[in-house]
């Protein structure tokens, strides 16, 4: 079982930055064994993949829309995954969710699919004004 609580969202002007945090409480399995991802959902749209990081933090993958602007990272000592968002655009406005997958990075799973994740946080709102 994993409990995730996102924080760090807010209102920012276009071009600004935000850092989202997602501390995780786990039982029965260490946080460091989970593949961790970030997704987002804008009003009227489906939830979409943003970024994913493997257990060590050494492997990452990003959606094309955020590549070069966002950075996912994790601190296994703190059981926390982060999303640093720079050069924010109005189209980045959404509720951002962190998620934990039981699948290992080399499992061949498509981590861009929300169906590969087992646990989800409640989300944090990010609003970018133009």
JSON list of N, CA and C in Angstrom, two decimals, residues 59-88:
[
{"chain": "A", "resi": 59, "resn": "UNK", "atom": "N", "xyz": [17.20, 6.89, -14.56]},
{"chain": "A", "resi": 59, "resn": "UNK", "atom": "CA", "xyz": [16.50, 6.81, -15.84]},
{"chain": "A", "resi": 59, "resn": "UNK", "atom": "C", "xyz": [15.20, 7.60, -15.76]},
{"chain": "A", "resi": 60, "resn": "UNK", "atom": "N", "xyz": [14.99, 8.45, -16.74]},
{"chain": "A", "resi": 60, "resn": "UNK", "atom": "CA", "xyz": [13.79, 9.27, -16.79]},
{"chain": "A", "resi": 60, "resn": "UNK", "atom": "C", "xyz": [13.24, 9.30, -18.21]},
{"chain": "A", "resi": 61, "resn": "UNK", "atom": "N", "xyz": [11.97, 9.67, -18.31]},
{"chain": "A", "resi": 61, "resn": "UNK", "atom": "CA", "xyz": [11.34, 9.80, -19.63]},
{"chain": "A", "resi": 61, "resn": "UNK", "atom": "C", "xyz": [10.27, 10.87, -19.51]},
{"chain": "A", "resi": 62, "resn": "UNK", "atom": "N", "xyz": [10.15, 11.69, -20.57]},
{"chain": "A", "resi": 62, "resn": "UNK", "atom": "CA", "xyz": [9.25, 12.83, -20.53]},
{"chain": "A", "resi": 62, "resn": "UNK", "atom": "C", "xyz": [8.32, 12.86, -21.73]},
{"chain": "A", "resi": 63, "resn": "UNK", "atom": "N", "xyz": [7.17, 13.46, -21.52]},
{"chain": "A", "resi": 63, "resn": "UNK", "atom": "CA", "xyz": [6.30, 13.77, -22.64]},
{"chain": "A", "resi": 63, "resn": "UNK", "atom": "C", "xyz": [6.98, 14.86, -23.48]},
{"chain": "A", "resi": 64, "resn": "UNK", "atom": "N", "xyz": [6.75, 14.82, -24.77]},
{"chain": "A", "resi": 64, "resn": "UNK", "atom": "CA", "xyz": [7.38, 15.81, -25.65]},
{"chain": "A", "resi": 64, "resn": "UNK", "atom": "C", "xyz": [7.01, 17.24, -25.27]},
{"chain": "A", "resi": 65, "resn": "UNK", "atom": "N", "xyz": [5.82, 17.41, -24.75]},
{"chain": "A", "resi": 65, "resn": "UNK", "atom": "CA", "xyz": [5.32, 18.75, -24.44]},
{"chain": "A", "resi": 65, "resn": "UNK", "atom": "C", "xyz": [6.07, 19.41, -23.28]},
{"chain": "A", "resi": 66, "resn": "UNK", "atom": "N", "xyz": [6.77, 18.61, -22.48]},
{"chain": "A", "resi": 66, "resn": "UNK", "atom": "CA", "xyz": [7.47, 19.18, -21.32]},
{"chain": "A", "resi": 66, "resn": "UNK", "atom": "C", "xyz": [8.97, 18.97, -21.38]},
{"chain": "A", "resi": 67, "resn": "UNK", "atom": "N", "xyz": [9.42, 18.23, -22.35]},
{"chain": "A", "resi": 67, "resn": "UNK", "atom": "CA", "xyz": [10.85, 17.91, -22.44]},
{"chain": "A", "resi": 67, "resn": "UNK", "atom": "C", "xyz": [11.68, 19.18, -22.54]},
{"chain": "A", "resi": 68, "resn": "UNK", "atom": "N", "xyz": [12.73, 19.24, -21.73]},
{"chain": "A", "resi": 68, "resn": "UNK", "atom": "CA", "xyz": [13.59, 20.41, -21.72]},
{"chain": "A", "resi": 68, "resn": "UNK", "atom": "C", "xyz": [13.14, 21.49, -20.75]},
{"chain": "A", "resi": 69, "resn": "UNK", "atom": "N", "xyz": [11.92, 21.38, -20.24]},
{"chain": "A", "resi": 69, "resn": "UNK", "atom": "CA", "xyz": [11.39, 22.37, -19.29]},
{"chain": "A", "resi": 69, "resn": "UNK", "atom": "C", "xyz": [11.15, 21.78, -17.91]},
{"chain": "A", "resi": 70, "resn": "UNK", "atom": "N", "xyz": [10.75, 20.53, -17.86]},
{"chain": "A", "resi": 70, "resn": "UNK", "atom": "CA", "xyz": [10.44, 19.86, -16.60]},
{"chain": "A", "resi": 70, "resn": "UNK", "atom": "C", "xyz": [11.52, 18.84, -16.28]},
{"chain": "A", "resi": 71, "resn": "UNK", "atom": "N", "xyz": [11.74, 18.63, -14.97]},
{"chain": "A", "resi": 71, "resn": "UNK", "atom": "CA", "xyz": [12.69, 17.62, -14.52]},
{"chain": "A", "resi": 71, "resn": "UNK", "atom": "C", "xyz": [12.08, 16.82, -13.38]},
{"chain": "A", "resi": 72, "resn": "UNK", "atom": "N", "xyz": [12.04, 15.51, -13.57]},
{"chain": "A", "resi": 72, "resn": "UNK", "atom": "CA", "xyz": [11.56, 14.63, -12.50]},
{"chain": "A", "resi": 72, "resn": "UNK", "atom": "C", "xyz": [12.77, 14.09, -11.75]},
{"chain": "A", "resi": 73, "resn": "UNK", "atom": "N", "xyz": [12.63, 13.97, -10.44]},
{"chain": "A", "resi": 73, "resn": "UNK", "atom": "CA", "xyz": [13.71, 13.41, -9.63]},
{"chain": "A", "resi": 73, "resn": "UNK", "atom": "C", "xyz": [13.10, 12.76, -8.39]},
{"chain": "A", "resi": 74, "resn": "UNK", "atom": "N", "xyz": [13.92, 12.04, -7.66]},
{"chain": "A", "resi": 74, "resn": "UNK", "atom": "CA", "xyz": [13.44, 11.41, -6.44]},
{"chain": "A", "resi": 74, "resn": "UNK", "atom": "C", "xyz": [14.55, 11.36, -5.40]},
{"chain": "A", "resi": 75, "resn": "UNK", "atom": "N", "xyz": [14.13, 11.33, -4.17]},
{"chain": "A", "resi": 75, "resn": "UNK", "atom": "CA", "xyz": [15.04, 11.18, -3.04]},
{"chain": "A", "resi": 75, "resn": "UNK", "atom": "C", "xyz": [14.54, 9.99, -2.24]},
{"chain": "A", "resi": 76, "resn": "UNK", "atom": "N", "xyz": [15.16, 8.86, -2.41]},
{"chain": "A", "resi": 76, "resn": "UNK", "atom": "CA", "xyz": [14.69, 7.64, -1.74]},
{"chain": "A", "resi": 76, "resn": "UNK", "atom": "C", "xyz": [14.87, 7.69, -0.23]},
{"chain": "A", "resi": 77, "resn": "UNK", "atom": "N", "xyz": [15.81, 8.48, 0.23]},
{"chain": "A", "resi": 77, "resn": "UNK", "atom": "CA", "xyz": [16.00, 8.63, 1.68]},
{"chain": "A", "resi": 77, "resn": "UNK", "atom": "C", "xyz": [14.82, 9.37, 2.30]},
{"chain": "A", "resi": 78, "resn": "UNK", "atom": "N", "xyz": [14.16, 10.20, 1.50]},
{"chain": "A", "resi": 78, "resn": "UNK", "atom": "CA", "xyz": [13.01, 10.97, 1.99]},
{"chain": "A", "resi": 78, "resn": "UNK", "atom": "C", "xyz": [11.68, 10.43, 1.46]},
{"chain": "A", "resi": 79, "resn": "UNK", "atom": "N", "xyz": [11.74, 9.34, 0.71]},
{"chain": "A", "resi": 79, "resn": "UNK", "atom": "CA", "xyz": [10.52, 8.76, 0.14]},
{"chain": "A", "resi": 79, "resn": "UNK", "atom": "C", "xyz": [9.71, 9.79, -0.65]},
{"chain": "A", "resi": 80, "resn": "UNK", "atom": "N", "xyz": [10.40, 10.58, -1.44]},
{"chain": "A", "resi": 80, "resn": "UNK", "atom": "CA", "xyz": [9.74, 11.69, -2.12]},
{"chain": "A", "resi": 80, "resn": "UNK", "atom": "C", "xyz": [10.15, 11.76, -3.58]},
{"chain": "A", "resi": 81, "resn": "UNK", "atom": "N", "xyz": [9.17, 12.06, -4.42]},
{"chain": "A", "resi": 81, "resn": "UNK", "atom": "CA", "xyz": [9.43, 12.33, -5.83]},
{"chain": "A", "resi": 81, "resn": "UNK", "atom": "C", "xyz": [9.08, 13.79, -6.10]},
{"chain": "A", "resi": 82, "resn": "UNK", "atom": "N", "xyz": [9.84, 14.41, -7.00]},
{"chain": "A", "resi": 82, "resn": "UNK", "atom": "CA", "xyz": [9.69, 15.83, -7.30]},
{"chain": "A", "resi": 82, "resn": "UNK", "atom": "C", "xyz": [9.44, 16.04, -8.79]},
{"chain": "A", "resi": 83, "resn": "UNK", "atom": "N", "xyz": [8.86, 17.20, -9.09]},
{"chain": "A", "resi": 83, "resn": "UNK", "atom": "CA", "xyz": [8.74, 17.64, -10.47]},
{"chain": "A", "resi": 83, "resn": "UNK", "atom": "C", "xyz": [9.08, 19.13, -10.49]},
{"chain": "A", "resi": 84, "resn": "UNK", "atom": "N", "xyz": [10.26, 19.44, -11.03]},
{"chain": "A", "resi": 84, "resn": "UNK", "atom": "CA", "xyz": [10.67, 20.83, -11.20]},
{"chain": "A", "resi": 84, "resn": "UNK", "atom": "C", "xyz": [10.14, 21.30, -12.55]},
{"chain": "A", "resi": 85, "resn": "UNK", "atom": "N", "xyz": [9.37, 22.38, -12.53]},
{"chain": "A", "resi": 85, "resn": "UNK", "atom": "CA", "xyz": [8.75, 22.88, -13.75]},
{"chain": "A", "resi": 85, "resn": "UNK", "atom": "C", "xyz": [9.25, 24.29, -14.01]},
{"chain": "A", "resi": 86, "resn": "UNK", "atom": "N", "xyz": [9.94, 24.45, -15.11]},
{"chain": "A", "resi": 86, "resn": "UNK", "atom": "CA", "xyz": [10.47, 25.76, -15.51]},
{"chain": "A", "resi": 86, "resn": "UNK", "atom": "C", "xyz": [9.82, 26.21, -16.81]},
{"chain": "A", "resi": 87, "resn": "UNK", "atom": "N", "xyz": [9.96, 27.48, -17.10]},
{"chain": "A", "resi": 87, "resn": "UNK", "atom": "CA", "xyz": [9.42, 28.05, -18.35]},
{"chain": "A", "resi": 87, "resn": "UNK", "atom": "C", "xyz": [7.97, 27.65, -18.55]},
{"chain": "A", "resi": 88, "resn": "UNK", "atom": "N", "xyz": [7.19, 27.81, -17.51]},
{"chain": "A", "resi": 88, "resn": "UNK", "atom": "CA", "xyz": [5.80, 27.37, -17.56]},
{"chain": "A", "resi": 88, "resn": "UNK", "atom": "C", "xyz": [5.00, 28.15, -18.58]}
]
